[in-house]
XYZ file of C-alpha atoms in Angstrom:
294
model
C -0.108 -0.126 -0.116
C 1.317 3.351 -0.798
C -1.102 5.126 1.328
C -2.575 4.427 4.853
C -5.278 1.982 4.115
C -5.412 -0.218 7.295
C -9.130 0.239 8.447
C -11.931 -0.498 5.812
C -15.173 0.291 7.205
C -17.759 -1.724 5.369
C -21.052 0.486 5.098
C -24.317 -1.224 3.181
C -25.333 1.049 0.642
C -28.884 0.709 1.229
C -28.579 2.373 4.767
C -28.637 6.069 4.271
C -28.341 6.410 8.091
C -25.242 4.676 8.361
C -24.016 6.604 5.127
C -24.625 9.864 6.810
C -22.352 8.901 9.852
C -19.053 7.623 8.148
C -18.036 10.810 7.192
C -17.132 11.807 10.716
C -15.381 8.452 11.529
C -11.698 7.857 11.240
C -11.800 4.974 8.867
C -8.947 4.905 6.229
C -11.198 3.406 3.696
C -15.010 3.790 3.318
C -16.151 0.347 1.392
C -19.696 1.220 0.255
C -21.051 -2.398 -0.203
C -23.677 -3.075 -3.145
C -23.306 -6.948 -2.659
C -24.804 -7.438 0.512
C -28.132 -5.422 -0.417
C -31.498 -7.501 -0.889
C -32.525 -7.961 -4.656
C -35.033 -5.595 -4.570
C -32.936 -2.899 -3.000
C -30.211 -2.889 -5.486
C -31.252 -0.058 -7.642
C -31.812 2.230 -4.632
C -28.350 1.141 -3.215
C -26.551 2.169 -6.484
C -28.104 5.529 -6.349
C -26.999 6.009 -2.495
C -23.769 5.231 -3.549
C -23.431 7.268 -6.496
C -24.708 10.248 -4.493
C -22.125 9.283 -1.435
C -19.229 9.503 -4.051
C -20.376 12.522 -5.696
C -20.743 14.747 -2.741
C -17.746 13.266 -0.885
C -14.650 13.585 -3.165
C -11.576 11.845 -2.373
C -8.991 13.698 -0.675
C -6.170 14.733 -2.752
C -3.122 12.509 -2.872
C -1.005 12.461 0.400
C -3.511 14.513 2.557
C -5.576 12.698 5.145
C -9.046 11.426 4.674
C -10.804 8.396 3.958
C -10.377 6.760 0.580
C -13.498 5.696 -1.223
C -13.934 1.892 -2.439
C -17.295 0.022 -3.569
C -17.947 -3.667 -3.396
C -20.016 -4.319 -6.448
C -22.045 -7.540 -7.076
C -20.073 -10.754 -8.343
C -19.381 -11.125 -12.014
C -22.360 -13.492 -13.469
C -24.740 -11.650 -11.263
C -27.465 -9.240 -13.123
C -26.075 -6.282 -11.487
C -22.262 -5.980 -11.673
C -21.981 -4.013 -14.693
C -25.117 -1.750 -13.601
C -23.000 -0.813 -10.155
C -20.160 0.072 -12.176
C -22.152 2.212 -14.351
C -23.637 4.062 -11.501
C -20.419 4.784 -9.429
C -17.792 5.254 -11.872
C -18.903 8.784 -12.236
C -17.886 9.583 -8.657
C -14.405 8.386 -9.274
C -14.096 5.733 -6.335
C -10.477 4.961 -5.624
C -11.168 1.129 -6.191
C -13.460 -1.650 -6.694
C -13.819 -4.665 -4.472
C -14.732 -7.594 -6.376
C -16.613 -10.468 -4.442
C -16.305 -14.089 -5.516
C -13.405 -13.713 -7.835
C -12.502 -17.062 -9.155
C -9.610 -16.639 -11.428
C -7.695 -14.014 -13.481
C -10.304 -14.114 -16.374
C -12.588 -12.180 -13.851
C -9.865 -9.606 -13.051
C -9.465 -9.087 -16.831
C -13.199 -8.798 -17.473
C -13.762 -6.268 -14.645
C -10.553 -4.357 -15.615
C -11.738 -3.923 -19.236
C -15.060 -2.695 -18.024
C -13.517 -0.106 -15.724
C -11.150 1.107 -18.605
C -14.063 1.689 -20.680
C -16.296 3.769 -18.132
C -12.809 5.873 -17.045
C -13.175 7.129 -20.614
C -16.305 8.453 -19.909
C -16.036 9.852 -16.459
C -13.796 12.158 -14.770
C -11.411 9.273 -13.407
C -8.051 9.387 -15.100
C -7.378 6.273 -16.982
C -5.965 3.101 -15.172
C -6.590 4.837 -11.925
C -9.046 2.812 -10.460
C -7.942 -0.087 -8.263
C -9.084 -3.351 -8.026
C -9.088 -5.884 -4.796
C -10.787 -9.273 -5.633
C -11.992 -11.246 -2.806
C -10.483 -14.639 -3.846
C -11.542 -16.898 -0.909
C -15.289 -16.325 -1.155
C -15.820 -19.945 -2.337
C -14.185 -23.239 -2.913
C -13.608 -22.687 -6.739
C -12.035 -19.217 -5.566
C -9.932 -20.422 -2.940
C -8.409 -23.191 -5.300
C -7.455 -20.022 -7.938
C -5.490 -17.816 -5.431
C -2.150 -18.952 -6.892
C -3.315 -18.028 -10.131
C -4.173 -14.443 -9.387
C -0.660 -13.979 -7.336
C 1.645 -15.489 -10.064
C 0.678 -12.773 -12.618
C -1.283 -10.107 -10.997
C -3.286 -7.389 -13.386
C -1.813 -3.917 -12.890
C -4.885 -2.752 -11.291
C -4.832 -5.269 -8.701
C -3.341 -3.617 -5.422
C -4.415 -6.335 -2.683
C -6.107 -9.745 -2.036
C -9.080 -10.175 0.505
C -11.251 -13.203 1.596
C -14.541 -13.320 3.259
C -15.055 -15.867 5.921
C -18.771 -15.761 6.082
C -19.180 -16.120 2.345
C -16.844 -19.168 2.325
C -18.747 -20.750 4.975
C -22.227 -20.296 3.254
C -20.957 -21.592 -0.025
C -18.806 -24.107 1.316
C -21.289 -25.893 3.616
C -18.934 -25.070 6.553
C -20.004 -23.761 9.950
C -17.894 -22.333 13.120
C -17.808 -23.959 16.128
C -17.422 -22.856 19.921
C -18.996 -20.292 22.122
C -18.263 -16.575 21.796
C -15.647 -15.858 19.407
C -16.119 -18.133 16.476
C -13.611 -20.874 15.653
C -13.153 -21.786 12.152
C -12.764 -25.343 10.554
C -9.509 -26.440 9.205
C -10.174 -25.104 5.455
C -10.632 -21.621 6.735
C -7.116 -21.490 7.854
C -5.738 -22.893 4.341
C -7.754 -20.141 2.824
C -6.647 -17.303 5.182
C -2.721 -18.498 4.814
C -2.784 -18.754 1.167
C -4.290 -15.236 0.936
C -1.257 -13.770 2.807
C 1.234 -15.819 1.016
C -0.271 -15.178 -2.519
C -0.194 -11.332 -1.654
C 3.491 -11.346 -0.459
C 4.501 -13.456 -3.769
C 2.581 -10.963 -5.986
C 3.525 -7.647 -4.292
C 0.183 -6.975 -3.138
C -1.306 -6.080 0.118
C -3.524 -8.732 2.288
C -6.880 -7.500 3.731
C -8.235 -9.561 6.479
C -11.990 -10.437 6.732
C -14.549 -8.855 9.202
C -14.803 -10.020 12.586
C -18.352 -10.679 14.292
C -16.892 -9.315 17.686
C -18.232 -5.703 18.213
C -19.082 -5.461 21.887
C -16.137 -6.859 23.360
C -12.866 -4.443 23.121
C -10.097 -6.748 24.563
C -11.133 -9.869 22.602
C -11.400 -7.768 19.230
C -8.094 -6.617 19.840
C -6.585 -9.976 20.374
C -8.166 -10.982 16.671
C -6.754 -8.114 15.060
C -3.141 -8.440 16.745
C -3.409 -11.923 15.562
C -4.163 -11.119 12.156
C -1.444 -8.284 12.152
C 0.909 -11.186 13.214
C -0.149 -13.766 10.750
C 0.964 -11.101 7.741
C -2.240 -9.010 6.914
C -1.638 -5.612 6.401
C -5.242 -4.374 7.045
C -8.703 -5.611 8.129
C -12.112 -5.030 7.267
C -14.292 -3.335 10.010
C -17.798 -4.209 10.602
C -18.625 -1.793 13.096
C -17.426 1.731 13.753
C -15.963 0.605 17.259
C -13.683 -1.424 15.115
C -11.995 1.105 13.279
C -9.821 2.773 15.868
C -7.991 -0.539 17.406
C -7.583 -1.629 13.726
C -5.686 1.675 12.579
C -3.522 1.410 16.041
C -2.650 -2.511 15.580
C -1.929 -2.108 11.980
C 0.429 0.814 12.207
C 4.011 0.261 11.483
C 5.972 0.065 14.614
C 9.134 2.127 15.555
C 11.345 -0.960 14.871
C 9.552 -1.834 11.586
C 10.039 1.735 10.194
C 13.733 1.442 11.300
C 14.154 -1.807 9.698
C 12.430 -0.404 6.403
C 14.664 2.406 6.472
C 17.576 0.231 6.667
C 16.611 -2.038 3.671
C 16.068 1.012 1.568
C 19.629 2.357 2.453
C 21.022 -1.110 1.654
C 19.527 -1.156 -1.828
C 20.498 2.353 -2.444
C 24.248 1.549 -1.912
C 23.835 -1.707 -3.894
C 21.279 -0.667 -6.392
C 21.739 -3.522 -8.904
C 21.552 -6.106 -6.334
C 18.494 -8.619 -5.898
C 19.253 -9.397 -2.453
C 21.052 -7.599 0.085
C 22.153 -8.480 3.817
C 20.331 -6.571 6.669
C 21.043 -7.158 10.329
C 22.288 -10.908 9.285
C 19.120 -11.568 7.461
C 18.751 -11.549 3.691
C 16.317 -8.876 2.081
C 14.899 -9.014 -1.330
C 13.221 -6.693 -3.916
C 9.925 -7.559 -2.655
C 11.014 -6.791 0.882
C 12.430 -3.239 -0.643
C 8.993 -2.625 -2.188
C 7.065 -3.050 1.084
C 9.801 -1.149 2.809
C 9.458 1.929 0.729
C 5.706 1.586 0.844
C 5.753 1.479 4.707
C 7.871 4.611 5.098
C 5.552 6.332 2.689
C 2.443 5.598 4.757
C 1.111 8.604 6.942
């Protein structure tokens, strides 16, 4: 990530009261959700999302303020093209694609975005894509394909535990905090590893814990330790702890600066030694992105 995008607050686009409140919150990203909307409310939700985008422009690069992303309906539904047509005039920062099943999905979506960029105020190739790659068993099996040669518009990978649970016929167990069956760990790990391999950021699924701050902080801390760069917030109360937990530590900033300095001294090197450990150009890219964050 080249800008601070740690907390992603998801807001159903068919709930005007929630849309009115998000402007005063400190989320790094407001994720307008069209995919969760009931079938009969899709058109109204598109209009609400379009109005939100047109009346709340994104802050200029480098300045504070929430980025505006939209989660459209999946490809193959009757709605995804209409979603794009409705929201692209408002120039969203990016599109989240649920139920992504492979590189062909990204190519199709990117082509549609490119066509619409030419008809809107958006700069060409400016609108980014984050596919949700673990929403279905088929999508989970295609994660490595998406990471092997990511489309230039793709900036990160995410997954949705609830969607995978529903489509895969699985269910959580345990009381209180949900515990996931083994396939969930496989998908989650694959998202992080694929993101790292492809030079992308990894976006953690939302947690259902909204009322116990200590438990939620533990969940977010574990996600950070697992390698995720950001996390979806389901409730405004989750935004602040996500921002704090996923922020780079002083030690991480110091190491990042050391990696950048080492490559500055050896600009042709593919690998350099930093604190007795090897650092490659993938780590260099992450170091530069970390230092560029606000």
